[in-house]
Amino acid sequence: MSDMTKQFGVLVCVDGSSASDAAVAWGTREAIMRKLPITLMHAVQPVVVGWPEGQLYADMPEWQHDDAQHVIEQARKTLNAGLAGARAPETRTEVVYSGVVPALVEASKDAWMIVAGSQGLGALGRLLLGSVTTGLIHYAHCPVAVIHSSETAALDTNAPVLLGVDGSPASEAATALAFDEASRREVGLRALHVWSDVGVFPVLGMDWRDREREGREILAERLAGWQERYPDVHVERLLFCDKPSRWLLEESERAQLVVVGSRGRGGFPGMLLGSVSSAVAQSAKVPVLVVR
């Protein structure tokens, strides 16, 4: 089964929240842009009863079934409201009675992309990723788009796509998808590489100019083939030192989408893109696409 014919197409996790509605709206645009089907999936956590100890209901209770149908209906309405005159993509719905993260991770094997809403505010008013979104970032088998509910509707569709480049295999996959996203959206691409994540004087005797030159070479090498494949995409290169997540978040304010790899070490030893991608997915105000 090829990547573009996977049965779920764009798979959107829905739960009835405002973040879920934002995920449906964004996922709908992605499905239309790529001419893929969209699947609205709601996972219902099985009910545990006290006797016998730890026993699960074998079937979904009626009240959970009713709630699930309400969630699916709301998601369908959100999808239709966001078409803006475009032809609706082939739309499927599915309700699964299983642990939420395991069910979605399993479904991601047959999805081209999975889209999830961030989970709102923590006790101190700070944006926090929910356990479901975090689980998908770490374990999904396809790219994961994390959508924040409050800012998505006001996205500048003329803004560029921002790509984090670190030289790892995950970063290479992210680069491929970022160029494709920019080309389909008819916008530019800003490729950002951080040549050191510990400052310009981390090691006694280290010549930071050599490291910076190496960073430029990594950026040039990773972009060369893709620029030839996508000549319509204007590329701007950004090179920084110190704290990749900080620069990605700062530059994300001028982007409509951030694309990062999920894991791997970068050009400088110790730069774990896994922690960077999690930080960016949690704090960016625009959609973040994490590519495994």
Short mmCIF file of C-alpha atoms in Angstrom, two decimals:
data_model
loop_
_atom_site.label_atom_id
_atom_site.label_comp_id
_atom_site.label_asym_id
_atom_site.label_seq_id
_atom_site.Cartn_x
_atom_site.Cartn_y
_atom_site.Cartn_z
CA MET A 1 0.00 0.00 0.00
CA SER A 2 1.60 3.27 -1.11
CA ASP A 3 1.85 6.32 1.11
CA MET A 4 -0.78 8.19 -0.89
CA THR A 5 -3.38 5.39 -0.88
CA LYS A 6 -3.42 4.45 2.79
CA GLN A 7 -6.98 3.73 3.80
CA PHE A 8 -7.42 6.47 6.40
CA GLY A 9 -5.81 9.24 4.31
CA VAL A 10 -5.73 12.26 6.62
CA LEU A 11 -6.74 10.85 10.01
CA VAL A 12 -8.13 13.39 12.49
CA CYS A 13 -8.53 12.60 16.21
CA VAL A 14 -11.83 14.10 17.37
CA ASP A 15 -13.13 14.50 20.93
CA GLY A 16 -15.59 17.40 20.80
CA SER A 17 -13.18 20.04 22.15
CA SER A 18 -12.30 23.36 20.51
CA ALA A 19 -8.83 21.98 19.77
CA SER A 20 -10.49 19.02 18.06
CA ASP A 21 -12.59 21.39 15.92
CA ALA A 22 -9.42 23.24 14.90
CA ALA A 23 -7.78 19.93 14.00
CA VAL A 24 -10.78 18.98 11.82
CA ALA A 25 -10.68 22.33 10.01
CA TRP A 26 -6.93 22.10 9.36
CA GLY A 27 -7.10 18.43 8.39
CA THR A 28 -9.92 19.16 5.95
CA ARG A 29 -7.81 21.75 4.13
CA GLU A 30 -4.91 19.30 4.02
CA ALA A 31 -7.12 16.53 2.59
CA ILE A 32 -8.53 18.88 -0.08
CA MET A 33 -5.06 20.13 -0.99
CA ARG A 34 -3.74 16.57 -1.39
CA LYS A 35 -6.92 15.03 -2.82
CA LEU A 36 -6.98 12.46 -0.03
CA PRO A 37 -9.88 11.01 1.97
CA ILE A 38 -10.30 12.26 5.53
CA THR A 39 -11.19 10.01 8.45
CA LEU A 40 -12.72 11.40 11.64
CA MET A 41 -11.87 8.97 14.43
CA HIS A 42 -13.11 9.05 18.01
CA ALA A 43 -11.60 6.63 20.51
CA VAL A 44 -13.68 5.74 23.57
CA GLN A 45 -11.81 4.64 26.67
CA PRO A 46 -13.32 1.36 27.97
CA VAL A 47 -15.18 1.59 31.28
CA VAL A 48 -13.68 -0.31 34.22
CA VAL A 49 -16.11 -1.74 36.76
CA GLY A 50 -15.21 -2.50 40.36
CA TRP A 51 -16.43 -6.09 40.47
CA PRO A 52 -14.91 -8.41 39.49
CA GLU A 53 -11.87 -6.29 40.19
CA GLY A 54 -10.47 -4.54 37.14
CA GLN A 55 -13.06 -5.97 34.70
CA LEU A 56 -13.85 -3.98 31.56
CA TYR A 57 -17.23 -3.66 29.90
CA ALA A 58 -17.02 -5.93 26.87
CA ASP A 59 -19.17 -3.57 24.81
CA MET A 60 -19.52 0.19 24.75
CA PRO A 61 -22.22 1.36 27.20
CA GLU A 62 -25.15 3.15 25.59
CA TRP A 63 -24.28 6.51 27.14
CA GLN A 64 -20.76 6.35 25.71
CA HIS A 65 -22.15 5.37 22.32
CA ASP A 66 -24.47 8.40 22.36
CA ASP A 67 -21.60 10.70 23.37
CA ALA A 68 -19.43 9.28 20.59
CA GLN A 69 -22.10 9.89 17.98
CA HIS A 70 -22.46 13.48 19.19
CA VAL A 71 -18.69 14.00 18.84
CA ILE A 72 -18.69 12.58 15.31
CA GLU A 73 -21.68 14.71 14.27
CA GLN A 74 -20.01 17.85 15.60
CA ALA A 75 -16.82 16.99 13.70
CA ARG A 76 -18.80 16.51 10.48
CA LYS A 77 -20.45 19.91 10.93
CA THR A 78 -17.04 21.52 11.50
CA LEU A 79 -15.71 19.85 8.36
CA ASN A 80 -18.62 21.08 6.24
CA ALA A 81 -18.41 24.59 7.67
CA GLY A 82 -14.77 24.86 6.64
CA LEU A 83 -15.17 23.90 2.98
CA ALA A 84 -15.54 27.53 1.81
CA GLY A 85 -16.99 26.42 -1.51
CA ALA A 86 -14.48 23.66 -2.12
CA ARG A 87 -15.60 20.14 -2.92
CA ALA A 88 -15.72 18.03 0.23
CA PRO A 89 -13.12 15.28 0.43
CA GLU A 90 -14.28 11.69 0.75
CA THR A 91 -15.21 11.56 4.43
CA ARG A 92 -15.21 8.53 6.70
CA THR A 93 -15.98 8.22 10.38
CA GLU A 94 -14.91 5.60 12.87
CA VAL A 95 -15.52 5.04 16.58
CA VAL A 96 -13.22 2.62 18.40
CA TYR A 97 -13.72 1.24 21.89
CA SER A 98 -10.17 0.99 23.12
CA GLY A 99 -7.39 2.82 24.92
CA VAL A 100 -7.11 6.15 23.13
CA VAL A 101 -3.36 6.34 22.46
CA PRO A 102 -2.90 2.64 21.50
CA ALA A 103 -5.91 2.83 19.17
CA LEU A 104 -4.68 5.95 17.40
CA VAL A 105 -1.10 4.71 17.16
CA GLU A 106 -2.35 1.48 15.59
CA ALA A 107 -4.55 3.43 13.16
CA SER A 108 -1.60 5.64 12.22
CA LYS A 109 -0.06 2.63 10.44
CA ASP A 110 -2.74 3.05 7.78
CA ALA A 111 -2.81 6.85 7.66
CA TRP A 112 -0.84 9.25 5.52
CA MET A 113 -0.97 11.87 8.28
CA ILE A 114 -2.61 12.10 11.69
CA VAL A 115 -3.95 15.42 12.95
CA ALA A 116 -4.57 16.14 16.62
CA GLY A 117 -5.52 19.20 18.61
CA SER A 118 -3.36 20.36 21.46
CA GLN A 119 -5.13 20.02 24.77
CA GLY A 120 -5.57 23.56 26.01
CA LEU A 121 -4.33 25.18 29.21
CA GLY A 122 -2.71 23.83 32.34
CA ALA A 123 -3.40 25.00 35.89
CA LEU A 124 -1.23 28.09 35.45
CA GLY A 125 -2.75 29.09 32.12
CA ARG A 126 0.22 27.72 30.17
CA LEU A 127 -0.37 25.76 27.00
CA LEU A 128 0.18 22.07 27.58
CA LEU A 129 0.17 19.15 25.20
CA GLY A 130 -2.29 16.49 26.22
CA SER A 131 -1.24 12.92 26.86
CA VAL A 132 -2.85 11.80 23.61
CA THR A 133 -0.96 14.33 21.49
CA THR A 134 2.30 13.61 23.28
CA GLY A 135 1.81 9.87 22.79
CA LEU A 136 1.24 10.36 19.07
CA ILE A 137 4.34 12.50 18.66
CA HIS A 138 6.43 9.75 20.22
CA TYR A 139 4.83 6.62 18.77
CA ALA A 140 2.75 7.33 15.64
CA HIS A 141 3.83 5.65 12.41
CA CYS A 142 3.15 8.67 10.20
CA PRO A 143 3.60 12.45 10.38
CA VAL A 144 1.67 14.10 13.23
CA ALA A 145 0.18 17.58 12.88
CA VAL A 146 -0.43 19.38 16.20
CA ILE A 147 -3.05 22.11 15.96
CA HIS A 148 -3.64 24.85 18.54
CA SER A 149 -7.25 25.96 18.60
CA SER A 150 -6.99 29.69 19.34
CA GLU A 151 -4.73 30.85 16.52
CA THR A 152 -5.37 28.50 13.61
CA ALA A 153 -8.32 30.40 12.13
CA ALA A 154 -6.21 33.55 11.79
CA LEU A 155 -3.27 31.93 9.98
CA ASP A 156 -1.65 33.98 7.22
CA THR A 157 -1.93 31.68 4.20
CA ASN A 158 0.76 33.73 2.43
CA ALA A 159 3.29 33.12 5.19
CA PRO A 160 6.13 30.66 4.52
CA VAL A 161 6.67 27.16 5.85
CA LEU A 162 9.40 26.93 8.51
CA LEU A 163 11.64 23.85 8.52
CA GLY A 164 14.01 22.70 11.26
CA VAL A 165 17.12 21.03 9.76
CA ASP A 166 19.59 19.07 11.89
CA GLY A 167 21.19 16.61 9.47
CA SER A 168 19.53 13.45 10.86
CA PRO A 169 17.40 10.90 8.95
CA ALA A 170 14.29 12.28 10.67
CA SER A 171 15.29 15.73 9.52
CA GLU A 172 15.67 14.48 5.95
CA ALA A 173 12.10 13.15 6.01
CA ALA A 174 10.92 16.48 7.44
CA THR A 175 12.73 18.33 4.66
CA ALA A 176 10.96 16.30 1.99
CA LEU A 177 7.54 17.00 3.49
CA ALA A 178 8.28 20.68 4.14
CA PHE A 179 9.19 21.30 0.49
CA ASP A 180 6.03 19.50 -0.62
CA GLU A 181 3.87 21.51 1.80
CA ALA A 182 5.40 24.80 0.64
CA SER A 183 4.97 23.89 -3.03
CA ARG A 184 1.32 22.90 -2.62
CA ARG A 185 0.60 26.08 -0.64
CA GLU A 186 2.55 28.18 -3.18
CA VAL A 187 4.65 29.84 -0.49
CA GLY A 188 8.33 30.06 0.36
CA LEU A 189 10.34 27.86 2.70
CA ARG A 190 12.56 29.07 5.53
CA ALA A 191 15.11 26.41 6.49
CA LEU A 192 16.58 26.86 9.96
CA HIS A 193 19.68 25.12 11.29
CA VAL A 194 21.28 25.61 14.71
CA TRP A 195 24.94 24.67 14.55
CA SER A 196 25.39 24.47 18.33
CA ASP A 197 22.80 24.17 21.07
CA VAL A 198 25.12 25.13 23.96
CA GLY A 199 26.38 28.57 23.01
CA VAL A 200 29.43 29.78 21.05
CA PHE A 201 32.03 28.94 23.72
CA PRO A 202 31.03 25.46 24.97
CA VAL A 203 34.40 23.74 24.74
CA LEU A 204 37.84 25.11 25.58
CA GLY A 205 39.81 25.55 22.38
CA MET A 206 36.85 25.06 20.04
CA ASP A 207 36.84 27.43 17.08
CA TRP A 208 33.21 28.50 16.73
CA ARG A 209 33.89 29.70 13.18
CA ASP A 210 34.67 26.13 12.13
CA ARG A 211 31.41 24.96 13.68
CA GLU A 212 29.49 27.71 11.94
CA ARG A 213 31.06 26.80 8.60
CA GLU A 214 30.12 23.15 9.19
CA GLY A 215 26.58 24.27 9.93
CA ARG A 216 26.38 26.15 6.64
CA GLU A 217 27.66 23.07 4.81
CA ILE A 218 25.08 20.81 6.48
CA LEU A 219 22.30 23.21 5.55
CA ALA A 220 23.50 23.49 1.95
CA GLU A 221 23.88 19.71 1.55
CA ARG A 222 20.46 18.93 3.00
CA LEU A 223 18.67 21.45 0.80
CA ALA A 224 20.50 21.04 -2.51
CA GLY A 225 18.58 18.10 -4.00
CA TRP A 226 15.22 19.34 -2.80
CA GLN A 227 15.71 22.80 -4.26
CA GLU A 228 16.28 21.13 -7.63
CA ARG A 229 13.16 19.00 -7.23
CA TYR A 230 11.00 21.98 -6.19
CA PRO A 231 12.27 24.93 -8.26
CA ASP A 232 9.03 26.80 -7.56
CA VAL A 233 9.81 27.05 -3.84
CA HIS A 234 11.89 30.04 -2.81
CA VAL A 235 14.22 29.02 0.02
CA GLU A 236 15.65 31.26 2.70
CA ARG A 237 18.41 29.81 4.89
CA LEU A 238 18.63 30.68 8.57
CA LEU A 239 21.67 29.78 10.65
CA PHE A 240 21.79 30.29 14.42
CA CYS A 241 23.68 29.23 17.50
CA ASP A 242 22.17 28.18 20.85
CA LYS A 243 18.80 26.62 21.74
CA PRO A 244 17.10 25.25 18.58
CA SER A 245 13.62 25.39 20.13
CA ARG A 246 14.03 29.07 20.98
CA TRP A 247 14.86 30.03 17.39
CA LEU A 248 12.19 27.79 15.89
CA LEU A 249 9.56 29.32 18.18
CA GLU A 250 10.72 32.85 17.43
CA GLU A 251 10.73 32.28 13.68
CA SER A 252 7.40 30.43 13.82
CA GLU A 253 5.71 33.76 14.50
CA ARG A 254 6.35 34.59 10.84
CA ALA A 255 5.27 31.20 9.46
CA GLN A 256 1.99 29.37 8.76
CA LEU A 257 3.41 25.91 9.50
CA VAL A 258 6.46 24.49 11.27
CA VAL A 259 7.92 21.15 10.13
CA VAL A 260 10.41 19.28 12.32
CA GLY A 261 11.78 15.76 12.61
CA SER A 262 10.76 13.67 15.59
CA ARG A 263 14.14 12.42 16.77
CA GLY A 264 17.81 12.13 15.97
CA ARG A 265 21.06 13.89 16.68
CA GLY A 266 22.01 16.97 14.80
CA GLY A 267 25.27 18.23 13.37
CA PHE A 268 26.48 19.11 16.86
CA PRO A 269 26.74 16.21 19.37
CA GLY A 270 24.01 16.25 21.98
CA MET A 271 21.35 18.12 20.02
CA LEU A 272 18.32 15.88 20.39
CA LEU A 273 15.62 16.92 17.96
CA GLY A 274 13.13 14.81 19.90
CA SER A 275 13.13 17.27 22.79
CA VAL A 276 13.17 20.18 20.34
CA SER A 277 10.14 18.91 18.43
CA SER A 278 8.19 18.38 21.66
CA ALA A 279 8.99 21.89 22.87
CA VAL A 280 8.00 23.46 19.55
CA ALA A 281 4.79 21.41 19.28
CA GLN A 282 3.82 22.53 22.78
CA SER A 283 4.54 26.22 22.50
CA ALA A 284 4.23 27.30 18.85
CA LYS A 285 1.12 29.29 18.00
CA VAL A 286 0.90 27.84 14.48
CA PRO A 287 0.39 24.22 13.40
CA VAL A 288 3.44 22.01 13.91
CA LEU A 289 4.08 18.96 11.73
CA VAL A 290 6.31 16.36 13.40
CA VAL A 291 7.80 13.85 10.97
CA ARG A 292 9.14 10.48 12.03
#
